[in-house]
Coordinates of C-alpha atoms in Angstrom, one line a residue:
M135 CA 150.5 140.8 132.5
S136 CA 151.5 137.7 134.5
L137 CA 154.3 137.7 137.0
A138 CA 156.4 135.6 134.7
R139 CA 155.9 138.1 131.9
R140 CA 156.8 141.0 134.1
I141 CA 160.0 139.3 135.3
T142 CA 161.1 138.2 131.8
S143 CA 160.3 141.7 130.5
V144 CA 162.9 143.3 132.6
M145 CA 165.6 140.8 131.7
L146 CA 164.7 140.6 128.0
S147 CA 164.4 144.2 127.1
G148 CA 168.1 145.0 126.8
L149 CA 169.0 141.9 124.9
V150 CA 166.3 142.1 122.4
A151 CA 166.6 145.8 121.9
A152 CA 170.1 145.3 120.6
T153 CA 168.9 142.6 118.2
A154 CA 166.0 144.7 117.0
V155 CA 168.3 147.6 116.2
S156 CA 170.4 145.4 114.1
C157 CA 167.5 144.4 111.9
T158 CA 168.0 145.6 108.3
A159 CA 165.3 147.9 107.1
K160 CA 164.6 147.6 103.4
S161 CA 163.0 150.6 101.8
V162 CA 159.7 150.2 100.0
G163 CA 160.5 151.4 96.5
D164 CA 158.7 151.1 93.2
A165 CA 160.5 147.9 92.2
L166 CA 160.9 145.5 95.0
P167 CA 164.0 143.2 95.0
V168 CA 163.7 139.4 95.6
L169 CA 165.7 139.0 98.8
S170 CA 168.2 136.1 99.0
I171 CA 166.6 134.6 102.1
G172 CA 163.6 132.4 102.8
G173 CA 162.4 129.2 101.1
D174 CA 159.9 126.5 101.6
F175 CA 159.6 124.8 105.0
A176 CA 157.3 122.5 106.9
L177 CA 156.2 122.8 110.6
T178 CA 153.1 122.0 112.8
D179 CA 150.4 124.6 113.0
H180 CA 148.3 125.5 116.1
N181 CA 145.6 123.0 115.0
K182 CA 148.2 120.2 115.3
E183 CA 148.1 119.9 111.5
H184 CA 151.1 119.5 109.2
F185 CA 151.9 122.8 107.5
E186 CA 153.9 123.6 104.4
L187 CA 154.6 127.1 103.2
S188 CA 154.0 126.1 99.6
T189 CA 150.3 125.6 100.4
L190 CA 150.0 129.4 100.6
R191 CA 151.0 130.1 97.0
G192 CA 148.7 132.8 95.7
K193 CA 148.7 134.7 99.0
V194 CA 151.0 137.4 100.4
V195 CA 152.5 135.9 103.6
L196 CA 153.8 137.8 106.6
V197 CA 156.3 135.9 108.7
F198 CA 157.8 136.7 112.0
F199 CA 159.5 134.8 114.8
G200 CA 158.5 135.1 118.4
Y201 CA 157.1 133.2 121.4
S202 CA 154.0 133.2 123.5
M203 CA 155.6 134.4 126.7
C204 CA 157.3 137.3 125.0
P205 CA 156.4 140.3 127.2
D206 CA 156.5 143.1 124.6
F207 CA 157.8 142.6 121.0
C208 CA 155.5 139.8 120.0
P209 CA 152.2 141.0 121.4
I210 CA 153.0 144.5 120.0
T211 CA 153.7 143.1 116.6
L212 CA 150.5 141.0 116.6
S213 CA 148.6 144.1 117.6
K214 CA 150.1 146.1 114.8
L215 CA 149.3 143.3 112.3
S216 CA 145.7 143.2 113.6
T217 CA 145.4 146.9 112.8
V218 CA 147.0 146.4 109.4
S219 CA 144.6 143.6 108.6
N220 CA 141.6 145.8 109.5
R221 CA 143.0 148.6 107.4
L222 CA 143.4 146.3 104.4
G223 CA 139.7 145.9 104.0
D224 CA 138.8 143.4 101.3
D225 CA 142.5 142.8 100.5
R226 CA 142.9 141.1 103.9
S227 CA 141.7 137.9 102.3
Q228 CA 144.9 137.8 100.2
I229 CA 147.1 138.0 103.3
K230 CA 148.2 135.2 105.8
T231 CA 150.4 135.8 108.8
L232 CA 152.7 133.1 110.2
Y233 CA 153.8 133.4 113.8
I234 CA 156.7 131.0 114.2
S235 CA 157.7 130.1 117.7
V236 CA 161.3 130.1 118.8
D237 CA 160.3 128.5 122.1
P238 CA 159.1 125.0 121.0
E239 CA 159.6 123.6 124.4
R240 CA 156.8 125.7 125.9
D241 CA 154.9 126.7 122.7
T242 CA 152.8 123.7 122.0
P243 CA 150.0 124.0 119.3
E244 CA 147.5 124.5 122.1
V245 CA 149.5 127.4 123.7
L246 CA 149.9 129.1 120.3
K247 CA 146.3 128.8 119.5
E248 CA 145.3 130.3 122.8
D249 CA 147.8 133.1 122.4
L250 CA 146.4 134.1 119.0
K251 CA 142.8 134.3 120.3
S252 CA 143.7 137.7 121.7
F253 CA 144.2 139.1 118.2
K254 CA 141.8 139.7 115.3
L255 CA 144.1 138.4 112.6
D256 CA 144.2 135.6 110.1
A257 CA 147.3 134.0 111.5
L258 CA 148.7 130.5 112.1
G259 CA 150.9 129.8 115.0
L260 CA 153.7 127.4 114.0
T261 CA 155.9 125.2 116.0
G262 CA 158.0 122.1 115.7
T263 CA 161.1 120.4 117.0
K264 CA 164.1 122.6 117.8
A265 CA 165.9 121.2 114.7
E266 CA 162.9 122.1 112.5
I267 CA 162.7 125.6 114.0
D268 CA 166.4 126.1 113.6
T269 CA 166.2 125.2 110.0
V270 CA 163.5 127.9 109.3
V271 CA 165.3 130.5 111.4
A272 CA 168.4 129.9 109.3
L273 CA 166.4 130.1 106.1
F274 CA 165.3 133.6 107.0
G275 CA 168.6 134.8 108.4
A276 CA 166.8 135.3 111.8
S277 CA 168.3 134.5 115.2
Y278 CA 167.3 133.6 118.7
E279 CA 169.0 132.6 121.9
I280 CA 167.7 130.9 125.1
V281 CA 168.7 133.0 128.1
P282 CA 168.6 131.1 131.4
T283 CA 166.9 133.0 134.2
P284 CA 167.1 130.4 137.0
T285 CA 165.8 132.7 139.7
S286 CA 162.6 133.6 137.7
V287 CA 159.4 131.7 137.6
A288 CA 159.8 131.1 133.8
K289 CA 163.4 129.8 134.3
Y290 CA 164.4 131.2 130.9
T291 CA 163.6 133.8 128.4
V292 CA 164.2 134.0 124.7
S293 CA 166.2 136.8 122.9
H294 CA 165.1 136.9 119.3
S295 CA 165.3 138.9 116.1
T296 CA 162.1 140.9 115.4
S297 CA 162.0 141.5 111.7
L298 CA 158.7 141.1 109.7
Y299 CA 159.2 139.3 106.4
V300 CA 156.8 140.0 103.5
L301 CA 156.6 137.2 101.0
D302 CA 154.9 137.6 97.6
K303 CA 152.4 135.2 96.1
Q304 CA 155.2 132.9 94.9
G305 CA 156.7 132.5 98.3
R306 CA 159.7 134.8 97.7
V307 CA 160.8 137.3 100.4
R308 CA 160.3 140.8 99.0
L309 CA 160.6 142.9 102.2
E310 CA 162.2 142.7 105.6
L311 CA 160.7 145.3 107.8
P312 CA 162.1 146.2 111.2
Y313 CA 160.2 145.9 114.4
E314 CA 160.0 149.7 114.5
A315 CA 158.0 149.8 111.2
T316 CA 154.7 151.6 111.7
V317 CA 151.3 150.4 110.7
E318 CA 151.4 152.8 107.7
E319 CA 154.8 151.5 106.6
I320 CA 153.7 147.8 106.9
L321 CA 150.5 148.7 104.9
K322 CA 152.6 150.4 102.2
G323 CA 154.9 147.4 102.0
I324 CA 152.0 144.9 101.7
R325 CA 150.3 147.0 99.1
A326 CA 153.5 147.3 97.1
V327 CA 153.8 143.5 97.0
L328 CA 150.1 143.0 96.3
G329 CA 150.4 145.6 93.5
E330 CA 153.0 143.6 91.7
G331 CA 150.5 140.8 91.2
S332 CA 153.3 138.3 91.5

């Protein structure tokens, strides 16, 4: 871990932990509700290409918000999702992960692409202008806050919500899983959405 990450880790932990605890866990039942959050959006992917969520119709989509300098929550989530992808076997071809940066100032497409190289996951890193990011954050009822750390190398860190959203093949949010969800719980949720064939 770089010095910047170690420094921001200490300062971020308390802030983000409170946010994570506040995430609403939705149980995985037989009939999944359609949650009243989400919606189509457009951003720029890590290949510098224009991206629209609607192009992923027919796939189950996993969405979470984070940033490349995140010292803990984001790499842990990406690691869990890599394990989930491996456990899905042939079904992994029906899944796409979207990693949306809440730090567009530092997370250029190149930075996100490099960050994702560390994980065996079919994922797109997405970024955009602050206004574009804020629009998507609001759509999902997520949140983030830039926290100045003037004495640190990084100069600021980002406190952000840590939910994982599971969208069905029609782009509707069917589950909001907390950061604490285990690999097994995420697998169960994805399979429930896949099983609906929606």
